[in-house]
Short mmCIF file of N, CA and C in Angstrom, two decimals:
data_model
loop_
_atom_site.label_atom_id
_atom_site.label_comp_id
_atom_site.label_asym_id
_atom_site.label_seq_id
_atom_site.Cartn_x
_atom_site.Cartn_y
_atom_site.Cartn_z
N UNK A 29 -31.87 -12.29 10.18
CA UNK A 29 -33.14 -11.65 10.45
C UNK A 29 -33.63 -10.98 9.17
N UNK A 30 -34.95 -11.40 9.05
CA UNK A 30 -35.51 -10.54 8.04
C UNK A 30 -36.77 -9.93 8.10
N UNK A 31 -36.78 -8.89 7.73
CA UNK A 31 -38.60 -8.40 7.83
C UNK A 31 -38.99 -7.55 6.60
N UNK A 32 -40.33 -7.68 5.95
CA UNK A 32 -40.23 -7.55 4.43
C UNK A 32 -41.71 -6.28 5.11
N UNK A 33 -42.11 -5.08 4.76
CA UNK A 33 -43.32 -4.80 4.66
C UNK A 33 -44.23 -4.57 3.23
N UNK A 34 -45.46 -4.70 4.00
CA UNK A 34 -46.05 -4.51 2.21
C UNK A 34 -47.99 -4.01 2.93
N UNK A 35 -48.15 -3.75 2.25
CA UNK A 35 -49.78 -2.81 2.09
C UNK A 35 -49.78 -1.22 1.30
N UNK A 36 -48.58 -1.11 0.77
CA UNK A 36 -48.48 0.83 0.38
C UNK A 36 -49.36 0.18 -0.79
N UNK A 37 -49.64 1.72 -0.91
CA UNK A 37 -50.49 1.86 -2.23
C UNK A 37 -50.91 3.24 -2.78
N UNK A 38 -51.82 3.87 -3.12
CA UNK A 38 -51.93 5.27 -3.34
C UNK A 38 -53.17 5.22 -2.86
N UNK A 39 -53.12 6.42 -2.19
CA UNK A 39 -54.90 6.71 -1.43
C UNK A 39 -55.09 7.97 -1.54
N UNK A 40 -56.17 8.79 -1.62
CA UNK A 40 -56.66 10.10 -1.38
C UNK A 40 -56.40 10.82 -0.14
N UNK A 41 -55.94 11.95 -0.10
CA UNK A 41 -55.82 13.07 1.63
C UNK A 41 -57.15 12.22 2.13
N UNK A 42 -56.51 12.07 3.35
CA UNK A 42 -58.37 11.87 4.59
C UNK A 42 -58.02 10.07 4.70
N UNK A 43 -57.94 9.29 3.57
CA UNK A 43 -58.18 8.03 3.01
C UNK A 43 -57.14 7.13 4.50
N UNK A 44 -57.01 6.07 4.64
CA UNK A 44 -56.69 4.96 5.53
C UNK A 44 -55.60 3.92 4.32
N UNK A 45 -54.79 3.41 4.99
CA UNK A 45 -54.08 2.13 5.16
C UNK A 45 -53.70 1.50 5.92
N UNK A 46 -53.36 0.45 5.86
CA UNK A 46 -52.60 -0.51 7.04
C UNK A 46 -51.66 -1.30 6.76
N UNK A 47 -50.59 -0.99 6.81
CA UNK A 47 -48.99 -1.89 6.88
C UNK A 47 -48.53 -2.68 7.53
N UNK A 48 -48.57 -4.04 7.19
CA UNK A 48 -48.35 -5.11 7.71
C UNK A 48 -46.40 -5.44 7.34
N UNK A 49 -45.82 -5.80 8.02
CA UNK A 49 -44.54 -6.33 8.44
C UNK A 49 -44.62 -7.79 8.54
N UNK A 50 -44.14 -8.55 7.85
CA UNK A 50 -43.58 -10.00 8.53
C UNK A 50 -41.91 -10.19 9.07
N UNK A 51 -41.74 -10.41 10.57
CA UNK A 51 -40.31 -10.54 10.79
C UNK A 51 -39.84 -12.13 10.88
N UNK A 52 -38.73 -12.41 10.52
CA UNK A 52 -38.33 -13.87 10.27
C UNK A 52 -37.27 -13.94 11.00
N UNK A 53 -36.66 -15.03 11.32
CA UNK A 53 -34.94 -15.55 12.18
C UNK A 53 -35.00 -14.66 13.62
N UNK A 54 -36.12 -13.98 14.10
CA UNK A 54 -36.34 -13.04 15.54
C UNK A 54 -37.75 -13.26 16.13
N UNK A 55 -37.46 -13.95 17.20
CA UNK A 55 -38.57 -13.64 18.06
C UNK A 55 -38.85 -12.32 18.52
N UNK A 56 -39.83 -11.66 18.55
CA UNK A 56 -40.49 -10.54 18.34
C UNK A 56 -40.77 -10.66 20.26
N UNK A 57 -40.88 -11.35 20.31
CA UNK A 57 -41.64 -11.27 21.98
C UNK A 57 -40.41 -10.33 23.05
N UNK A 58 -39.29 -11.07 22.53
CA UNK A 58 -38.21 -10.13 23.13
C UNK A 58 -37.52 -8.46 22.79
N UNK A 59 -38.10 -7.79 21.71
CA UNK A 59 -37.87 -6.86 21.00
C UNK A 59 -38.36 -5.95 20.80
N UNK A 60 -38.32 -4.94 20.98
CA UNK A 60 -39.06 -3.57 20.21
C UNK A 60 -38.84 -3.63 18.77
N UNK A 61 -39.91 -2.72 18.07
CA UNK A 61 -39.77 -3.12 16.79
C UNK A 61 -40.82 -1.56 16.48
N UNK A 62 -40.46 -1.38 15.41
CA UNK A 62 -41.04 0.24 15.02
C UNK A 62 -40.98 0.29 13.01
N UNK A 63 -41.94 1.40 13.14
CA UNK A 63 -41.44 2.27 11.66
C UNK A 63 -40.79 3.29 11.00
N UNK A 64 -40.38 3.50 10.11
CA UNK A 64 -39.83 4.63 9.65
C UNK A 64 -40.22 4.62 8.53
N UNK A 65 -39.93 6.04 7.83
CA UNK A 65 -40.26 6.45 6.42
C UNK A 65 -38.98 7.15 5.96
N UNK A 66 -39.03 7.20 4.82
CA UNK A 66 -38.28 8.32 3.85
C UNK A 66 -38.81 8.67 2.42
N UNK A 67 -39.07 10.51 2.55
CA UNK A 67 -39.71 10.74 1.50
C UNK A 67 -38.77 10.84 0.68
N UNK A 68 -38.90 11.06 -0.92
CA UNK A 68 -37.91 11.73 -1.92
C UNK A 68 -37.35 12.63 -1.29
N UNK A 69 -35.70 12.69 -1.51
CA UNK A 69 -34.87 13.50 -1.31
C UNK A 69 -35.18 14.25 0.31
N UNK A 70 -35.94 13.12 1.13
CA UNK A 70 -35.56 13.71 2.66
C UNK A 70 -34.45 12.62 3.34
N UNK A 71 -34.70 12.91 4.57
CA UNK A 71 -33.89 11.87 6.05
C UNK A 71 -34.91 11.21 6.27
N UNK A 72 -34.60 10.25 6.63
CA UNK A 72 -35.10 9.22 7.25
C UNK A 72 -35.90 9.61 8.58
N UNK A 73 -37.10 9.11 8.88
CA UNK A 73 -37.37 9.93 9.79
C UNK A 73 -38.87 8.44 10.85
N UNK A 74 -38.04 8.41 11.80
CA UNK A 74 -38.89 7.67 12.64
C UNK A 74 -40.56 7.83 12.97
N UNK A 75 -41.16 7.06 12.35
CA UNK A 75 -42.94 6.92 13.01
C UNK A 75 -43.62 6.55 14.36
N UNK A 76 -42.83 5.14 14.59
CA UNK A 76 -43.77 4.82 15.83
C UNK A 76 -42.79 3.45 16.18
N UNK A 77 -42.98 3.15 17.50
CA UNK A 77 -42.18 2.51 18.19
C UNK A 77 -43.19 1.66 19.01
N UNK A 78 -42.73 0.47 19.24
CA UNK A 78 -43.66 -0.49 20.11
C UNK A 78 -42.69 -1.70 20.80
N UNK A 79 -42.90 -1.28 22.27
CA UNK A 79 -41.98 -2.36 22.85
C UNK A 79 -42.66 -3.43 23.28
N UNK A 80 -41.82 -4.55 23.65
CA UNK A 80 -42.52 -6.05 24.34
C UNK A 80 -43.30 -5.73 25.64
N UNK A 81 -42.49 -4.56 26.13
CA UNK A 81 -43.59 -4.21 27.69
C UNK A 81 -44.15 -3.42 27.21
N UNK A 82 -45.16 -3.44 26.25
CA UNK A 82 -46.24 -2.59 25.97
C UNK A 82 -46.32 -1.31 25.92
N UNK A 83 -44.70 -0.51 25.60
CA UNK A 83 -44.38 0.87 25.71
C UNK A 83 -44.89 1.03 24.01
N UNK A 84 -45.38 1.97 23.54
CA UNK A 84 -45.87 2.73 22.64
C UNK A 84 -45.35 4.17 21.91
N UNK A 85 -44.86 4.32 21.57
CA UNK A 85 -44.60 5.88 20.73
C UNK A 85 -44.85 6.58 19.87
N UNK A 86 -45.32 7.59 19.60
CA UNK A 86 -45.36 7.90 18.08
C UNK A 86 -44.36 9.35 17.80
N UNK A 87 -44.08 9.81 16.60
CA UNK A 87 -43.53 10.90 16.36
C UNK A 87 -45.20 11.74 16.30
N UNK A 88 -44.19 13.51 16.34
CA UNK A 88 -45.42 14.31 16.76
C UNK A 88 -45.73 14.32 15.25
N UNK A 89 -45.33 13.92 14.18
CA UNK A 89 -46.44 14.49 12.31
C UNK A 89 -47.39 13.13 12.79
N UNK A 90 -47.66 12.03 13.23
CA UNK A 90 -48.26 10.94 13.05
C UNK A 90 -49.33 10.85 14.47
N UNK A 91 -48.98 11.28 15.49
CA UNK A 91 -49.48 11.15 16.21
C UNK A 91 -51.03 11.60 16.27
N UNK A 92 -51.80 10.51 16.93
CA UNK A 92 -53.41 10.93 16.60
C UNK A 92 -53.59 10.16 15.47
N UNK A 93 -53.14 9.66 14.11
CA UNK A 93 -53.20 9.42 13.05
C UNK A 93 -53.09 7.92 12.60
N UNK A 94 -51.80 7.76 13.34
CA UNK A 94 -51.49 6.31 13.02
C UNK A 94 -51.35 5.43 14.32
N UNK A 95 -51.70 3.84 14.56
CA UNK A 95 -51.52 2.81 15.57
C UNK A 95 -50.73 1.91 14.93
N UNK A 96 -49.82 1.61 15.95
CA UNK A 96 -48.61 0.98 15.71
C UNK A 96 -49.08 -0.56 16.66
N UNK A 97 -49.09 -1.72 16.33
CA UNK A 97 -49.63 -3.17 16.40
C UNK A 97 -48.59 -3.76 16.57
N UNK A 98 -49.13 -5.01 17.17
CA UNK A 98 -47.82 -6.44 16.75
C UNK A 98 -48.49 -7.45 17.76
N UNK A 99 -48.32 -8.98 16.91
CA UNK A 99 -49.03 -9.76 17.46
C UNK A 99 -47.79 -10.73 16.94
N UNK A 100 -46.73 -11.09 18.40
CA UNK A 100 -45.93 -11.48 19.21
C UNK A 100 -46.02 -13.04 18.20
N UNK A 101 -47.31 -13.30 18.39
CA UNK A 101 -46.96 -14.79 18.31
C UNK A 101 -46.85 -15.60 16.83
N UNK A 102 -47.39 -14.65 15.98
CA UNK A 102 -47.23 -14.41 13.96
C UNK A 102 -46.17 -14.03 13.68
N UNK A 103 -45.30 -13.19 14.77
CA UNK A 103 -44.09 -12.93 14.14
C UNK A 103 -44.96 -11.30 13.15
N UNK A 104 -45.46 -10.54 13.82
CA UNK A 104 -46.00 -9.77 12.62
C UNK A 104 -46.30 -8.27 13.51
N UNK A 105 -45.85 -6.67 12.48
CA UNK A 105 -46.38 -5.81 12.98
C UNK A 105 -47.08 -4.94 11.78
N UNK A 106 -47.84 -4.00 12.87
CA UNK A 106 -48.75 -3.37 11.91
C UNK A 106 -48.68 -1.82 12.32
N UNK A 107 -49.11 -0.84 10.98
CA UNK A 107 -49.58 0.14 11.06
C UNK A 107 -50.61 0.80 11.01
N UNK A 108 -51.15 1.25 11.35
CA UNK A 108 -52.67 1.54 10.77
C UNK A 108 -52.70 2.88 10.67
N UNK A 109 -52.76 3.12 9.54
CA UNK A 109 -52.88 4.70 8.86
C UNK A 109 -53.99 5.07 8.66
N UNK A 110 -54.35 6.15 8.99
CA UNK A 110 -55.50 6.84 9.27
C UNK A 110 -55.97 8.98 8.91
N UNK A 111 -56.54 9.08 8.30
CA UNK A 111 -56.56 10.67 7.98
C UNK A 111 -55.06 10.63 6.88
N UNK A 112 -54.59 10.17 6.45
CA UNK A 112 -53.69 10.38 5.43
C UNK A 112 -53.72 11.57 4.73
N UNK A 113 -52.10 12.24 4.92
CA UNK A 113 -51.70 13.67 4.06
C UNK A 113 -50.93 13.26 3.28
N UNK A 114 -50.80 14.53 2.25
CA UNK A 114 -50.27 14.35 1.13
C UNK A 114 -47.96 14.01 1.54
N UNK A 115 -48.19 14.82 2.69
CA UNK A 115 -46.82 14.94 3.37
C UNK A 115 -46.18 13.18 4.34
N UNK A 116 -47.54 12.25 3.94
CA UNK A 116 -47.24 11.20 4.49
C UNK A 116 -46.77 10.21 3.59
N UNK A 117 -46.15 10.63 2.21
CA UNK A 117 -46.20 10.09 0.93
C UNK A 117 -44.58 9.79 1.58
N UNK A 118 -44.63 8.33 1.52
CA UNK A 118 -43.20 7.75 1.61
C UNK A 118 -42.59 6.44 1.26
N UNK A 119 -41.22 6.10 0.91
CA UNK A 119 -41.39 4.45 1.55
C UNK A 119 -41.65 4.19 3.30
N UNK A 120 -42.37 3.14 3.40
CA UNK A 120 -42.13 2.48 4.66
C UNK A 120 -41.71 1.54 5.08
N UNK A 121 -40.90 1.68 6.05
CA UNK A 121 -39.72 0.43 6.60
C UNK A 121 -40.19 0.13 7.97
N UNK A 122 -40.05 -1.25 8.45
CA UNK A 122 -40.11 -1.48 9.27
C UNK A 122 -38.59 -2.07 10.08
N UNK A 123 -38.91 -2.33 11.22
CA UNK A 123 -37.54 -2.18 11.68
C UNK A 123 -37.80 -3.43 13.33
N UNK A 124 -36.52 -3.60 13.36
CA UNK A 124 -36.83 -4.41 15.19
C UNK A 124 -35.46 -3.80 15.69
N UNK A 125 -35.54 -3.77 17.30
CA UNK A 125 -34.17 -3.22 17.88
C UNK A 125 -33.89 -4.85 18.14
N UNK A 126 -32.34 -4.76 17.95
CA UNK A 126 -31.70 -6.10 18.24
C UNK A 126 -31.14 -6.16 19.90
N UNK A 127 -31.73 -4.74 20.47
CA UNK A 127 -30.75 -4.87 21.43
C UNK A 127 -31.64 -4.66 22.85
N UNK A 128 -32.95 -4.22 22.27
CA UNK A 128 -33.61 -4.17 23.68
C UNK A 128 -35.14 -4.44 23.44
N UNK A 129 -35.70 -4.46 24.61
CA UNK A 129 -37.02 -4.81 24.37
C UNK A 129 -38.44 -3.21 24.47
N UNK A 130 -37.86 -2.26 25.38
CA UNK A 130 -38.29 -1.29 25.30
C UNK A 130 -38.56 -0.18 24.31
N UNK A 131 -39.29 0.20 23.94
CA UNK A 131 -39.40 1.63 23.68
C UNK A 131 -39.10 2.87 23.87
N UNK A 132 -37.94 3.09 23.40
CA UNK A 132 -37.59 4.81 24.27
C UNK A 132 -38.11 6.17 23.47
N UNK A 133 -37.99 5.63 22.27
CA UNK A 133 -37.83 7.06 21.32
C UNK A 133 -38.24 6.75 19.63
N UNK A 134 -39.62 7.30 19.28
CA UNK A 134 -39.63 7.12 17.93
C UNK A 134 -39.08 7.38 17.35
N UNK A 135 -38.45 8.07 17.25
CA UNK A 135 -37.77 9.27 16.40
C UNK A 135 -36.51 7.87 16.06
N UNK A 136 -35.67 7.23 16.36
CA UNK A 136 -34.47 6.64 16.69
C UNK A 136 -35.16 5.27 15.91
N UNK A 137 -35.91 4.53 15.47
CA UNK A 137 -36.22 3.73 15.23
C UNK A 137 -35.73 3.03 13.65
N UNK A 138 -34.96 4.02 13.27
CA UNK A 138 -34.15 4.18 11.90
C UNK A 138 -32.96 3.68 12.20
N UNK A 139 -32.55 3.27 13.34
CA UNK A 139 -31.42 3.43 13.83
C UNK A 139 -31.39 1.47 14.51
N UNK A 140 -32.09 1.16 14.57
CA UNK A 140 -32.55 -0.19 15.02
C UNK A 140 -31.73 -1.44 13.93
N UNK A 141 -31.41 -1.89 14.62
CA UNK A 141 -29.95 -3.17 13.70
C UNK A 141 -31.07 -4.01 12.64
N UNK A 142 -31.74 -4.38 12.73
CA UNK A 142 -32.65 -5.01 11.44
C UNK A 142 -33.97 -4.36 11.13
N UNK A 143 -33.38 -4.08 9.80
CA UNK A 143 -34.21 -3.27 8.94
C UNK A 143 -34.77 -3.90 7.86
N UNK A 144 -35.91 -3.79 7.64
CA UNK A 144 -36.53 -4.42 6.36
C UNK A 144 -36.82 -3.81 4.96
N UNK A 145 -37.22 -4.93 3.92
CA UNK A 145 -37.74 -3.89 2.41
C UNK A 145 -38.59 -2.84 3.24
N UNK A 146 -38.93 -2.26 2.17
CA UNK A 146 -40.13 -0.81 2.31
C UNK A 146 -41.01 -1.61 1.38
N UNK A 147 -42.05 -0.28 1.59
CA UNK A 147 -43.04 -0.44 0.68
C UNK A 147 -43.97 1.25 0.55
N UNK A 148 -44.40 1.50 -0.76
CA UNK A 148 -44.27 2.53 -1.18
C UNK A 148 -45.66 3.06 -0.82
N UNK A 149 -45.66 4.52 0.20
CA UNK A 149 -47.27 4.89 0.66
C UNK A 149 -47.40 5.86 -0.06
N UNK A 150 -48.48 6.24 -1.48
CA UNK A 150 -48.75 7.61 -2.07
C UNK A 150 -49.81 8.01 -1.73
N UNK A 151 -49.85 9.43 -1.73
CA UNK A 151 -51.00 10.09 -0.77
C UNK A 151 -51.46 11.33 -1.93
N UNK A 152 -52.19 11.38 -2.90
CA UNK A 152 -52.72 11.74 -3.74
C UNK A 152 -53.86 12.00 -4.19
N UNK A 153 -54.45 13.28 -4.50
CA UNK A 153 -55.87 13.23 -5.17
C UNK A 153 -55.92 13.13 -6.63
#
């Protein structure tokens, strides 16, 4: 299994992105699949969660902010970043659970058996 993300870039406080994921060797239809970040010298820390039965999550710094996507049949998920802070400056990883299809818990999504590259979000004026 592989899943690579890519769209980081550097944007202004307030400013938008959108993080696209490609997952490979996993059908996605059966799986939850989510994001995570890690800033310099923090933990790892879960974004948003999206299951096959249409369960949804977000952590409470993101929530309101960011939509968490996936279109089952591309093999592909998305983020959509929105109002961007300077405190949202991270890599981003995307992730699939190998073991279930639900959504329980953003926060835990770090924790999910295939994990992909990152890609680097700077949040800068």
């Amino acid at each position: 299994v592989q899943l690579q993300a890519s769209g980081g870039g550097l944007v202004q406080p307030g400013g938008s992105l959108r993080l696209s994921c490609v997952v490979s060797g996993l059908s996605l239809a059966s799986h939850a699949v989510g994001w995570f970040r890690q800033a310099p010298g923090k933990e790892r820390e879960g974004v948003s969660c999206s299951g096959s039965d249409s369960s949804t999550l977000y952590s409470v710094s993101v929530e309101g902010r960011f939509t968490i996507s996936r279109d089952d049949a591309k093999n592909m998920v998305y983020l959509q970043m929105d109002n961007l802070k300077p405190e949202d400056t991270a890599v981003y990883y995307c992730a699939a659970d190998l073991l279930s299809y639900h959504c329980s818990s953003a926060e835990v999504v770090h924790y999910f058996g295939a994990r992909g590259q990152g890609t680097l979000v700077t949040v800068s004026s």
